[in-house]
Amino acid sequence: GGDLFYLSSDGGDTINGGSGSDAIDASGLTHGVTVHLWNRVFGTGGYDNDITGIEIVYGTASGDVFWSANNINDTFYGGDGSDTFYIGNNGGDYRDGEGGADWITAANRNGGVNINFSANKSTNEDGDEDTLHNIEHAIGSGFNDTITGDLNNNQLYGGAGDDQLLGGGGDDTLDGGGGSDTLTGGGGGDLFYLSSDGGDTINGGSGSDAIDASGLTHGVTVHLWNRVFGTGGYDNDITGIEIVYGTDFDDVFWSAININDTFYGGEGSDTFYVGSNGGDYRDGGAGDDNDWITAANRNGGVNINFSANKSTNEDGDEDTLHNIEHAIGSGFNDTITGDLNNNQLYGGAGDDQLLGGNGADTLDGGSGNDTMTGGAGLDSFVFDNAAGEGDDVIVDFNTTDDTISVSGELIADLVASAANDGNGDAVITHAGGAITLLGVDASQVIGSMFV
C-alpha cells in the first residue's frame, strides 16, 4: 500500500517502504535534511537514516537537498526554506519547491541540460524530463546548457560550457560562468555578472539592466555605443545595458547614444568620457583612487564643474558626476572647475579657463591662450615651452605657496625674462609663449617659485 513515515529528530532509523507509493514526512524536524534516494541516506550528519522503497518526500521548513533514485519516479516537496533539487537520471520525477527561494542544479550531470521554468520542466543530457514547480533559480552543468526563466525574479548560473540563459519577465540575475555564453534578460531590470574569460553575448532586453564586473581580476573598457565590454581577449558583445558596475582596477567608460547610462567605477583609477546626449550618471567610487573625466572625444568646448557635480558637452547636454577628481578638456575652448579635492585639470588645445577650487591643485592649460585660477591651497601651474603653448594668464598666483613648472626651460632664464607689462603685471616669457601673473610685480619673480 501507500505508506506514510514520519521522521523524528534523532535519526538512526531504518525505513523500508515496501511496495506501493510510499512517503516520508520530515516537516516536523527542526533542521534541514539531505535526501539521497539513490544511496538510501536521509538526513544531515548525526541525523542520518537508512531508507529504501520511498517515492515521495515532504521536506522541512529549513533548507533541504534532494537527490532522486534511479529508475523510480520520485516526488519531492521542499516545504519552506531555500531547497536544492538535483536533476535526476531517468525522468518522470516531480519537484515542488513550495515556499522559500528554491534551486534546481545540474552540477551532478555529465552533459548539457535544459532547464525551463516557463515550461515547468528540466531535461537532462539523455533527454529525460522532470517536472518543476515553485522553483525559482538554476545552476547549470559543466557543459552547454540552456536555462530559461519565467515571471519570477530568477537567478540563472550557467557554469562552465557555452550556455544560453534567458531571463524571462522578472528582475533576473544571470551569470554565464565560463565559456562563450549568450545571456538575454527579457523584461524587467536584470543584472548580468561577467566571468573572466569573455566571449559572451549579452542583451539586456527591456527595462533598466545592469552589468556587474566587480568580480573580475583586471580592468575593463566599456563602449556601450559600439557594444564592446572588455579588454583584449576578454571582449564581450553587449546591447540593452544601462548600468555598469566596474572592477577594482582601472576601467574606462564610454556611454551609449540616446540612452541615460549609469557608471560606477569601483576602486581603481577610472576614466569616464563626456557623453553625447546628457542624462548620464558617473560615479568614480569612494576611496583614495584617482578618477578622471575626459572630453578628448568631443567636437567642441565643454564645461566640467566638479563643484556643481556636472559636465556639459558642446551641445549643452549635462551629465552628473560624483567622486571624480581630475579632468582633461577637449581640443577646443573649455571651462573646467575644481572642488575641495586636490584636482588635476588639463585644458588641452584651445583657449581654456581652469579654476582649481580649494585643494592643492595642478593646472595645465595645454596649448592655446589659457586663463588659470588656482584658488585656495598650494597650487602648481604646468606649462610647456613647445610652440603653440600660447600666452597664458594666472589670475591669483601666490608667490609664497604656488609653483610654476615650464618643461624644457632653465629656472634662471625664466627669472631673467620677467618684466612688467603696461598694467604692472609680471610677464614671464619662454620658448612656447608667455605667462602673465596678475597682481605680481616682476621683482617678485624669484627662483623658488619654479620647480
PDB file of C-alpha atoms in Angstrom, residues 138-140 147 154-167 172-185 190-196 200-202 210-212:
ATOM      1  CA  ALA A 138      19.023  27.330 -11.513  1.00  0.00           C
ATOM      2  CA  ILE A 139      22.647  26.208 -11.732  1.00  0.00           C
ATOM      3  CA  GLY A 140      23.834  24.605 -14.950  1.00  0.00           C
ATOM      4  CA  ILE A 147      18.257  27.777 -18.937  1.00  0.00           C
ATOM      5  CA  ASN A 154      15.178  34.226 -11.361  1.00  0.00           C
ATOM      6  CA  GLN A 155      18.849  33.638 -10.635  1.00  0.00           C
ATOM      7  CA  LEU A 156      20.407  31.683 -13.508  1.00  0.00           C
ATOM      8  CA  TYR A 157      24.008  30.426 -13.396  1.00  0.00           C
ATOM      9  CA  GLY A 158      25.404  28.630 -16.422  1.00  0.00           C
ATOM     10  CA  GLY A 159      28.631  27.205 -15.032  1.00  0.00           C
ATOM     11  CA  ALA A 160      31.285  26.008 -17.475  1.00  0.00           C
ATOM     12  CA  GLY A 161      30.373  25.438 -21.111  1.00  0.00           C
ATOM     13  CA  ASP A 162      28.800  27.634 -23.785  1.00  0.00           C
ATOM     14  CA  ASP A 163      25.437  28.322 -22.177  1.00  0.00           C
ATOM     15  CA  GLN A 164      22.251  30.099 -23.208  1.00  0.00           C
ATOM     16  CA  LEU A 165      20.457  31.913 -20.384  1.00  0.00           C
ATOM     17  CA  LEU A 166      17.087  33.615 -20.941  1.00  0.00           C
ATOM     18  CA  GLY A 167      15.739  35.586 -18.032  1.00  0.00           C
ATOM     19  CA  ASP A 172      16.642  38.395 -13.081  1.00  0.00           C
ATOM     20  CA  THR A 173      20.279  37.697 -12.256  1.00  0.00           C
ATOM     21  CA  LEU A 174      22.269  35.935 -14.991  1.00  0.00           C
ATOM     22  CA  ASP A 175      25.834  34.632 -14.777  1.00  0.00           C
ATOM     23  CA  GLY A 176      27.106  32.567 -17.679  1.00  0.00           C
ATOM     24  CA  GLY A 177      30.226  31.364 -15.872  1.00  0.00           C
ATOM     25  CA  GLY A 178      32.997  30.006 -18.073  1.00  0.00           C
ATOM     26  CA  GLY A 179      32.702  29.592 -21.820  1.00  0.00           C
ATOM     27  CA  SER A 180      31.203  31.781 -24.532  1.00  0.00           C
ATOM     28  CA  ASP A 181      27.690  32.333 -23.261  1.00  0.00           C
ATOM     29  CA  THR A 182      24.586  34.034 -24.647  1.00  0.00           C
ATOM     30  CA  LEU A 183      22.596  35.871 -21.985  1.00  0.00           C
ATOM     31  CA  THR A 184      19.243  37.561 -22.631  1.00  0.00           C
ATOM     32  CA  GLY A 185      17.470  39.417 -19.864  1.00  0.00           C
ATOM     33  CA  ASP A 190      18.110  42.392 -14.999  1.00  0.00           C
ATOM     34  CA  LEU A 191      21.618  42.035 -13.579  1.00  0.00           C
ATOM     35  CA  PHE A 192      24.389  40.270 -15.502  1.00  0.00           C
ATOM     36  CA  TYR A 193      27.595  39.090 -13.838  1.00  0.00           C
ATOM     37  CA  LEU A 194      30.702  38.881 -16.019  1.00  0.00           C
ATOM     38  CA  SER A 195      33.102  35.957 -15.939  1.00  0.00           C
ATOM     39  CA  SER A 196      36.793  36.483 -16.578  1.00  0.00           C
ATOM     40  CA  ASP A 200      29.835  36.399 -24.037  1.00  0.00           C
ATOM     41  CA  THR A 201      26.898  37.952 -25.887  1.00  0.00           C
ATOM     42  CA  ILE A 202      24.630  39.911 -23.550  1.00  0.00           C
ATOM     43  CA  ALA A 210      22.969  46.263 -15.393  1.00  0.00           C
ATOM     44  CA  ILE A 211      26.317  44.517 -15.789  1.00  0.00           C
ATOM     45  CA  ASP A 212      28.425  43.828 -12.701  1.00  0.00           C
TER      46      ASP A 212
END
